[in-house]
Each structure stands twice: as C-alpha cells, then as structure tokens.
Amino acid sequence: MTLVVATPAHASLIWNGDASGGTGVFAGVLCDSPNYVYTTDWGDGRGDIFGFVNKAGGTRCEAHSVRVGGSEYAFTGGRAYWWGWESMTSTGNTATVFQWKSNGTGEQHQQNYPVIMMVLENQLRVWYVAPGEQWIGVGSGAWTPGAWHKIKLGINAQSSTSGSFQVYLDGTLIVDAKNVRTWDDLGNKPRWGVYDSNVAGTDQVNWINDLKMGTTSGDV
C-alpha cells in the first residue's frame, strides 16, 4: 500500500501552526533551562516565525504535538497525515530537528521514534527506526545553514509493516519508504525543534515558519 492510496479522497487542513498563534498552537513546549523558544518577525514577508534555541551544552528545545480547537489533537493509527513547514538552522550540525515520537517510555514502545530527521554535516538525514530501535537510513538531501528550506512529510500511520512515509526537501522527493511500521504500541506525535545536539560548544537554533498539518500533500 502506498501513501497516496492510503490518503483520504477529501483533502482537509487539520492544523495551522503559524507562529502568529504563539506557542499555544502546540500541545506543549519541552525546553530544558536555559533553552527557550521565541517568536519574531524579520520583516522578510514571512511574518512571525518560531526560534527554538538550544544553548551550548544543552539537550532539548522542542515543541510537542499540536493543539486544535483548544485541545491536544488526538492522533490515530490507520490513516495518513501530512505536514509542511520551512526550516532554517544556525549550523549544519543541529542534530535532531523532527521526531515522530512514540508515546510512553521504556518497554511501553518498540521504536521510540519511527521517523526521525537530523541536520548533520550540511545534510538533512532521515531514518526509519524499526522495532527494537533499529536505525535504517532512508534518505538525505543537501542542507545549507542560514538558508530557508521547505520540508514536506507524509506518514501513513500503520501498526503493521503496511505503513509508509515520504519526505520532500525543497520540492524534491528524498525519501519514499514503504512496508514500514509507522505507528508504535501507544501511538505517536510530532516534535519540532532541536534535540540531542552533538556540538557542545555552540548554541543551536532551528527557526521554523508556516507549520501546517493536513490529510494530503496539497494541504501543506
């Protein structure tokens, strides 16, 4: 089953995560002190953007899940989700910038993060993490720090290996993973920001603009 087949016939924008709505568009923000997230307008026509700041030696500054209609959105397996956003990082080694994070801890999940993206050595690198936390590289694309990049991610969330996911970077398909498990035992939620940076001596910033979530690629 491909992602296109699994996508509902009727497009629907589920969530507008524009930074003009502040951090309240997310279900929560996970920023270990002294890390922080802020909004700013650079006057470049984008309007408000998010900045996720992970201070040198820090571990995490991420947004967790999404809020729709005042409540955290209830993700469910057996369906497709699409996200689109712009991202700019301060360095070419920002580490994890997106996680399809599994719910629960320890033995409550098998994968921890079935889909994960990192900026490493001026590349956006994408992994599928199979049960048993087996990391499998599935694609990458050139990444220029200090420049905006457009990311589209579609996940057909399946608890069996009938799942799939696709990643587009600046309009080019860099990942088309099929026959993968994309819905862990207690389900999954998205996270954006900076996590587990390997550059201990440098602040890491991931600026994000125009977050959206829908049921088809065209929504985002």
PDB file of C-alpha atoms in Angstrom:
ATOM      1  CA  MET A   1       0.000   0.000   0.000  1.00  0.00           C
ATOM      2  CA  THR A   2       1.432   3.364  -0.965  1.00  0.00           C
ATOM      3  CA  LEU A   3       0.883   6.578   0.893  1.00  0.00           C
ATOM      4  CA  VAL A   4      -1.125   8.020  -1.973  1.00  0.00           C
ATOM      5  CA  VAL A   5      -3.607   5.141  -1.871  1.00  0.00           C
ATOM      6  CA  ALA A   6      -3.980   5.447   1.902  1.00  0.00           C
ATOM      7  CA  THR A   7      -4.662   9.190   1.835  1.00  0.00           C
ATOM      8  CA  PRO A   8      -8.359  10.139   2.185  1.00  0.00           C
ATOM      9  CA  ALA A   9     -10.021  11.285  -1.015  1.00  0.00           C
ATOM     10  CA  HIS A  10     -11.177  14.599   0.503  1.00  0.00           C
ATOM     11  CA  ALA A  11      -8.368  16.994   1.438  1.00  0.00           C
ATOM     12  CA  SER A  12      -8.557  18.676   4.802  1.00  0.00           C
ATOM     13  CA  LEU A  13      -6.339  21.149   6.626  1.00  0.00           C
ATOM     14  CA  ILE A  14      -6.345  19.907  10.221  1.00  0.00           C
ATOM     15  CA  TRP A  15      -3.990  22.391  11.865  1.00  0.00           C
ATOM     16  CA  ASN A  16      -2.459  25.795  11.159  1.00  0.00           C
ATOM     17  CA  GLY A  17       0.651  26.103  13.327  1.00  0.00           C
ATOM     18  CA  ASP A  18       1.618  29.595  12.201  1.00  0.00           C
ATOM     19  CA  ALA A  19       3.793  31.390  14.752  1.00  0.00           C
ATOM     20  CA  SER A  20       1.307  34.271  14.876  1.00  0.00           C
ATOM     21  CA  GLY A  21      -0.669  31.986  17.204  1.00  0.00           C
ATOM     22  CA  GLY A  22       2.272  31.751  19.614  1.00  0.00           C
ATOM     23  CA  THR A  23       3.415  28.556  21.291  1.00  0.00           C
ATOM     24  CA  GLY A  24      -0.227  27.813  22.145  1.00  0.00           C
ATOM     25  CA  VAL A  25      -0.523  26.146  18.723  1.00  0.00           C
ATOM     26  CA  PHE A  26       1.475  23.265  20.235  1.00  0.00           C
ATOM     27  CA  ALA A  27       0.300  20.895  22.955  1.00  0.00           C
ATOM     28  CA  GLY A  28       3.446  21.741  24.913  1.00  0.00           C
ATOM     29  CA  VAL A  29       6.997  23.056  24.762  1.00  0.00           C
ATOM     30  CA  LEU A  30       9.894  20.974  26.110  1.00  0.00           C
ATOM     31  CA  CYS A  31      12.841  23.316  26.646  1.00  0.00           C
ATOM     32  CA  ASP A  32      15.292  22.417  29.395  1.00  0.00           C
ATOM     33  CA  SER A  33      16.644  25.594  31.047  1.00  0.00           C
ATOM     34  CA  PRO A  34      18.389  27.740  29.817  1.00  0.00           C
ATOM     35  CA  ASN A  35      16.964  26.762  26.408  1.00  0.00           C
ATOM     36  CA  TYR A  36      13.920  28.621  25.116  1.00  0.00           C
ATOM     37  CA  VAL A  37      11.551  29.144  22.191  1.00  0.00           C
ATOM     38  CA  TYR A  38      10.556  32.583  20.950  1.00  0.00           C
ATOM     39  CA  THR A  39       8.672  34.254  18.098  1.00  0.00           C
ATOM     40  CA  THR A  40       9.973  37.072  15.928  1.00  0.00           C
ATOM     41  CA  ASP A  41       9.262  38.869  12.649  1.00  0.00           C
ATOM     42  CA  TRP A  42      12.312  39.515  10.484  1.00  0.00           C
ATOM     43  CA  GLY A  43      10.380  41.739   8.074  1.00  0.00           C
ATOM     44  CA  ASP A  44      11.031  39.422   5.117  1.00  0.00           C
ATOM     45  CA  GLY A  45       7.363  38.837   4.292  1.00  0.00           C
ATOM     46  CA  ARG A  46       7.039  35.641   6.341  1.00  0.00           C
ATOM     47  CA  GLY A  47       5.508  37.322   9.355  1.00  0.00           C
ATOM     48  CA  ASP A  48       6.080  35.685  12.727  1.00  0.00           C
ATOM     49  CA  ILE A  49       8.417  32.692  12.916  1.00  0.00           C
ATOM     50  CA  PHE A  50       9.465  30.373  15.756  1.00  0.00           C
ATOM     51  CA  GLY A  51      13.035  30.157  17.009  1.00  0.00           C
ATOM     52  CA  PHE A  52      13.999  27.053  19.018  1.00  0.00           C
ATOM     53  CA  VAL A  53      17.217  27.797  20.922  1.00  0.00           C
ATOM     54  CA  ASN A  54      19.354  25.036  22.402  1.00  0.00           C
ATOM     55  CA  LYS A  55      22.198  26.655  24.350  1.00  0.00           C
ATOM     56  CA  ALA A  56      25.732  25.249  24.135  1.00  0.00           C
ATOM     57  CA  GLY A  57      25.886  22.032  26.133  1.00  0.00           C
ATOM     58  CA  GLY A  58      22.088  21.754  26.303  1.00  0.00           C
ATOM     59  CA  THR A  59      19.964  18.834  25.229  1.00  0.00           C
ATOM     60  CA  ARG A  60      16.484  19.863  24.150  1.00  0.00           C
ATOM     61  CA  CYS A  61      14.213  22.636  22.960  1.00  0.00           C
ATOM     62  CA  GLU A  62      11.212  21.153  21.174  1.00  0.00           C
ATOM     63  CA  ALA A  63       7.528  21.712  20.527  1.00  0.00           C
ATOM     64  CA  HIS A  64       5.437  18.663  21.369  1.00  0.00           C
ATOM     65  CA  SER A  65       2.344  17.669  19.379  1.00  0.00           C
ATOM     66  CA  VAL A  66      -0.349  20.102  18.181  1.00  0.00           C
ATOM     67  CA  ARG A  67      -3.391  21.831  19.601  1.00  0.00           C
ATOM     68  CA  VAL A  68      -6.659  22.078  17.633  1.00  0.00           C
ATOM     69  CA  GLY A  69      -9.737  23.885  18.925  1.00  0.00           C
ATOM     70  CA  GLY A  70      -8.122  24.484  22.293  1.00  0.00           C
ATOM     71  CA  SER A  71      -7.243  20.821  22.954  1.00  0.00           C
ATOM     72  CA  GLU A  72      -4.400  18.495  22.067  1.00  0.00           C
ATOM     73  CA  TYR A  73      -5.146  16.750  18.780  1.00  0.00           C
ATOM     74  CA  ALA A  74      -5.852  13.015  19.077  1.00  0.00           C
ATOM     75  CA  PHE A  75      -3.658  11.247  16.528  1.00  0.00           C
ATOM     76  CA  THR A  76      -4.911   7.824  15.463  1.00  0.00           C
ATOM     77  CA  GLY A  77      -3.375   4.935  13.587  1.00  0.00           C
ATOM     78  CA  GLY A  78      -4.641   3.589  10.300  1.00  0.00           C
ATOM     79  CA  ARG A  79      -4.671   6.926   8.482  1.00  0.00           C
ATOM     80  CA  ALA A  80      -2.403   9.396   6.712  1.00  0.00           C
ATOM     81  CA  TYR A  81      -1.052  12.720   7.971  1.00  0.00           C
ATOM     82  CA  TRP A  82       0.880  15.371   6.085  1.00  0.00           C
ATOM     83  CA  TRP A  83       2.959  18.220   7.498  1.00  0.00           C
ATOM     84  CA  GLY A  84       4.650  21.120   5.749  1.00  0.00           C
ATOM     85  CA  TRP A  85       6.995  23.776   7.102  1.00  0.00           C
ATOM     86  CA  GLU A  86      10.034  25.917   6.402  1.00  0.00           C
ATOM     87  CA  SER A  87      13.190  25.465   8.472  1.00  0.00           C
ATOM     88  CA  MET A  88      16.462  27.337   8.828  1.00  0.00           C
ATOM     89  CA  THR A  89      19.242  26.221  11.164  1.00  0.00           C
ATOM     90  CA  SER A  90      22.131  28.235  12.543  1.00  0.00           C
ATOM     91  CA  THR A  91      24.679  25.490  11.796  1.00  0.00           C
ATOM     92  CA  GLY A  92      24.990  22.425   9.588  1.00  0.00           C
ATOM     93  CA  ASN A  93      25.138  20.177  12.674  1.00  0.00           C
ATOM     94  CA  THR A  94      21.918  20.947  14.544  1.00  0.00           C
ATOM     95  CA  ALA A  95      21.174  17.269  15.269  1.00  0.00           C
ATOM     96  CA  THR A  96      17.501  16.217  15.597  1.00  0.00           C
ATOM     97  CA  VAL A  97      15.049  18.700  14.079  1.00  0.00           C
ATOM     98  CA  PHE A  98      11.956  16.435  13.861  1.00  0.00           C
ATOM     99  CA  GLN A  99      10.693  13.313  15.630  1.00  0.00           C
ATOM    100  CA  TRP A 100       7.571  11.224  15.049  1.00  0.00           C
ATOM    101  CA  LYS A 101       7.887  10.462  18.742  1.00  0.00           C
ATOM    102  CA  SER A 102       6.342   7.344  20.294  1.00  0.00           C
ATOM    103  CA  ASN A 103       4.088   7.750  23.320  1.00  0.00           C
ATOM    104  CA  GLY A 104       5.105   6.127  26.587  1.00  0.00           C
ATOM    105  CA  THR A 105       8.556   5.276  27.893  1.00  0.00           C
ATOM    106  CA  GLY A 106      10.863   2.273  28.073  1.00  0.00           C
ATOM    107  CA  GLU A 107       9.062  -1.002  27.463  1.00  0.00           C
ATOM    108  CA  GLN A 108       5.816   0.818  26.542  1.00  0.00           C
ATOM    109  CA  HIS A 109       7.057   1.250  22.972  1.00  0.00           C
ATOM    110  CA  GLN A 110       9.122  -0.708  20.457  1.00  0.00           C
ATOM    111  CA  GLN A 111      10.522   2.022  18.259  1.00  0.00           C
ATOM    112  CA  ASN A 112      10.730   5.274  20.278  1.00  0.00           C
ATOM    113  CA  TYR A 113      10.625   7.389  17.096  1.00  0.00           C
ATOM    114  CA  PRO A 114       9.695   5.525  13.872  1.00  0.00           C
ATOM    115  CA  VAL A 115      10.623   8.596  11.776  1.00  0.00           C
ATOM    116  CA  ILE A 116      13.423  10.967  12.739  1.00  0.00           C
ATOM    117  CA  MET A 117      15.213  13.813  10.899  1.00  0.00           C
ATOM    118  CA  MET A 118      18.615  15.322  11.693  1.00  0.00           C
ATOM    119  CA  VAL A 119      20.741  18.107  10.234  1.00  0.00           C
ATOM    120  CA  LEU A 120      24.282  16.698  10.188  1.00  0.00           C
ATOM    121  CA  GLU A 121      27.299  17.714   8.114  1.00  0.00           C
ATOM    122  CA  ASN A 122      25.187  20.017   5.929  1.00  0.00           C
ATOM    123  CA  GLN A 123      22.692  17.283   5.118  1.00  0.00           C
ATOM    124  CA  LEU A 124      19.099  16.687   6.136  1.00  0.00           C
ATOM    125  CA  ARG A 125      19.236  12.994   7.017  1.00  0.00           C
ATOM    126  CA  VAL A 126      16.175  10.818   7.563  1.00  0.00           C
ATOM    127  CA  TRP A 127      15.952   7.492   9.369  1.00  0.00           C
ATOM    128  CA  TYR A 128      13.298   4.839   9.787  1.00  0.00           C
ATOM    129  CA  VAL A 129      13.620   3.310  13.259  1.00  0.00           C
ATOM    130  CA  ALA A 130      12.266  -0.241  13.196  1.00  0.00           C
ATOM    131  CA  PRO A 131      11.085  -2.234  16.253  1.00  0.00           C
ATOM    132  CA  GLY A 132      13.986  -2.879  18.587  1.00  0.00           C
ATOM    133  CA  GLU A 133      15.169   0.693  17.798  1.00  0.00           C
ATOM    134  CA  GLN A 134      16.993  -0.458  14.682  1.00  0.00           C
ATOM    135  CA  TRP A 135      18.064   2.665  12.794  1.00  0.00           C
ATOM    136  CA  ILE A 136      17.834   2.444   8.994  1.00  0.00           C
ATOM    137  CA  GLY A 137      18.906   5.410   6.874  1.00  0.00           C
ATOM    138  CA  VAL A 138      16.314   6.025   4.168  1.00  0.00           C
ATOM    139  CA  GLY A 139      17.410   9.257   2.502  1.00  0.00           C
ATOM    140  CA  SER A 140      19.153  12.610   2.687  1.00  0.00           C
ATOM    141  CA  GLY A 141      19.464  15.935   0.908  1.00  0.00           C
ATOM    142  CA  ALA A 142      21.786  18.930   0.815  1.00  0.00           C
ATOM    143  CA  TRP A 143      21.233  21.461   3.621  1.00  0.00           C
ATOM    144  CA  THR A 144      22.627  24.985   3.750  1.00  0.00           C
ATOM    145  CA  PRO A 145      22.693  26.556   7.221  1.00  0.00           C
ATOM    146  CA  GLY A 146      21.436  30.133   7.319  1.00  0.00           C
ATOM    147  CA  ALA A 147      19.033  29.487   4.418  1.00  0.00           C
ATOM    148  CA  TRP A 148      15.349  28.584   4.417  1.00  0.00           C
ATOM    149  CA  HIS A 149      14.396  25.063   3.335  1.00  0.00           C
ATOM    150  CA  LYS A 150      10.927  23.688   2.652  1.00  0.00           C
ATOM    151  CA  ILE A 151      10.072  20.289   4.152  1.00  0.00           C
ATOM    152  CA  LYS A 152       7.022  18.153   3.443  1.00  0.00           C
ATOM    153  CA  LEU A 153       6.428  14.937   5.350  1.00  0.00           C
ATOM    154  CA  GLY A 154       3.630  12.439   4.786  1.00  0.00           C
ATOM    155  CA  ILE A 155       3.120   9.451   7.077  1.00  0.00           C
ATOM    156  CA  ASN A 156       0.699   6.582   6.556  1.00  0.00           C
ATOM    157  CA  ALA A 157       0.458   5.600  10.243  1.00  0.00           C
ATOM    158  CA  GLN A 158       0.191   1.822  10.476  1.00  0.00           C
ATOM    159  CA  SER A 159       0.984  -0.512  13.388  1.00  0.00           C
ATOM    160  CA  SER A 160       1.913  -3.286  10.937  1.00  0.00           C
ATOM    161  CA  THR A 161       4.571  -3.075   8.238  1.00  0.00           C
ATOM    162  CA  SER A 162       1.992  -1.816   5.758  1.00  0.00           C
ATOM    163  CA  GLY A 163       2.930   1.766   6.653  1.00  0.00           C
ATOM    164  CA  SER A 164       4.881   4.233   4.534  1.00  0.00           C
ATOM    165  CA  PHE A 165       6.272   7.748   4.602  1.00  0.00           C
ATOM    166  CA  GLN A 166       7.606  10.321   2.169  1.00  0.00           C
ATOM    167  CA  VAL A 167       9.853  13.341   2.659  1.00  0.00           C
ATOM    168  CA  TYR A 168      10.250  16.215   0.209  1.00  0.00           C
ATOM    169  CA  LEU A 169      13.099  18.702   0.655  1.00  0.00           C
ATOM    170  CA  ASP A 170      12.809  21.922  -1.343  1.00  0.00           C
ATOM    171  CA  GLY A 171      10.375  20.203  -3.689  1.00  0.00           C
ATOM    172  CA  THR A 172      12.499  17.096  -4.303  1.00  0.00           C
ATOM    173  CA  LEU A 173      11.453  13.670  -3.047  1.00  0.00           C
ATOM    174  CA  ILE A 174      14.341  12.394  -0.896  1.00  0.00           C
ATOM    175  CA  VAL A 175      12.528   9.581   0.956  1.00  0.00           C
ATOM    176  CA  ASP A 176       9.886   7.121  -0.263  1.00  0.00           C
ATOM    177  CA  ALA A 177       9.804   4.407   2.402  1.00  0.00           C
ATOM    178  CA  LYS A 178       7.314   1.566   2.059  1.00  0.00           C
ATOM    179  CA  ASN A 179       6.468  -1.561   4.064  1.00  0.00           C
ATOM    180  CA  VAL A 180       7.443   0.057   7.359  1.00  0.00           C
ATOM    181  CA  ARG A 181       5.840   0.253  10.813  1.00  0.00           C
ATOM    182  CA  THR A 182       4.923   3.877  11.479  1.00  0.00           C
ATOM    183  CA  TRP A 183       2.589   3.611  14.487  1.00  0.00           C
ATOM    184  CA  ASP A 184       4.105   2.394  17.752  1.00  0.00           C
ATOM    185  CA  ASP A 185       2.325   0.484  20.545  1.00  0.00           C
ATOM    186  CA  LEU A 186       0.814   3.582  22.221  1.00  0.00           C
ATOM    187  CA  GLY A 187       0.794   5.790  19.144  1.00  0.00           C
ATOM    188  CA  ASN A 188       2.911   8.743  18.055  1.00  0.00           C
ATOM    189  CA  LYS A 189       3.046  12.549  17.999  1.00  0.00           C
ATOM    190  CA  PRO A 190       5.237  15.056  16.128  1.00  0.00           C
ATOM    191  CA  ARG A 191       8.024  17.145  17.670  1.00  0.00           C
ATOM    192  CA  TRP A 192       9.950  20.041  16.096  1.00  0.00           C
ATOM    193  CA  GLY A 193      12.975  21.978  17.310  1.00  0.00           C
ATOM    194  CA  VAL A 194      16.455  20.944  18.451  1.00  0.00           C
ATOM    195  CA  TYR A 195      17.256  17.735  20.320  1.00  0.00           C
ATOM    196  CA  ASP A 196      20.464  15.973  21.358  1.00  0.00           C
ATOM    197  CA  SER A 197      22.898  18.344  19.690  1.00  0.00           C
ATOM    198  CA  ASN A 198      26.395  16.921  19.336  1.00  0.00           C
ATOM    199  CA  VAL A 199      28.005  20.376  19.137  1.00  0.00           C
ATOM    200  CA  ALA A 200      28.552  21.063  22.832  1.00  0.00           C
ATOM    201  CA  GLY A 201      30.418  24.350  22.368  1.00  0.00           C
ATOM    202  CA  THR A 202      27.896  26.122  20.112  1.00  0.00           C
ATOM    203  CA  ASP A 203      24.347  27.397  20.536  1.00  0.00           C
ATOM    204  CA  GLN A 204      21.971  25.678  18.109  1.00  0.00           C
ATOM    205  CA  VAL A 205      18.909  27.426  16.668  1.00  0.00           C
ATOM    206  CA  ASN A 206      16.183  25.981  14.461  1.00  0.00           C
ATOM    207  CA  TRP A 207      13.876  28.656  13.047  1.00  0.00           C
ATOM    208  CA  ILE A 208      10.536  27.321  11.784  1.00  0.00           C
ATOM    209  CA  ASN A 209       7.879  29.013   9.670  1.00  0.00           C
ATOM    210  CA  ASP A 210       4.425  28.229   8.280  1.00  0.00           C
ATOM    211  CA  LEU A 211       3.692  24.912  10.016  1.00  0.00           C
ATOM    212  CA  LYS A 212       0.617  23.116   8.702  1.00  0.00           C
ATOM    213  CA  MET A 213      -0.919  19.647   9.028  1.00  0.00           C
ATOM    214  CA  GLY A 214      -3.496  18.068   6.793  1.00  0.00           C
ATOM    215  CA  THR A 215      -4.623  14.864   5.151  1.00  0.00           C
ATOM    216  CA  THR A 216      -2.967  15.362   1.742  1.00  0.00           C
ATOM    217  CA  SER A 217       0.232  16.833   0.349  1.00  0.00           C
ATOM    218  CA  GLY A 218      -1.799  19.624  -1.218  1.00  0.00           C
ATOM    219  CA  ASP A 219      -2.967  20.829   2.192  1.00  0.00           C
ATOM    220  CA  VAL A 220       0.521  21.764   3.279  1.00  0.00           C
TER     221      VAL A 220
END
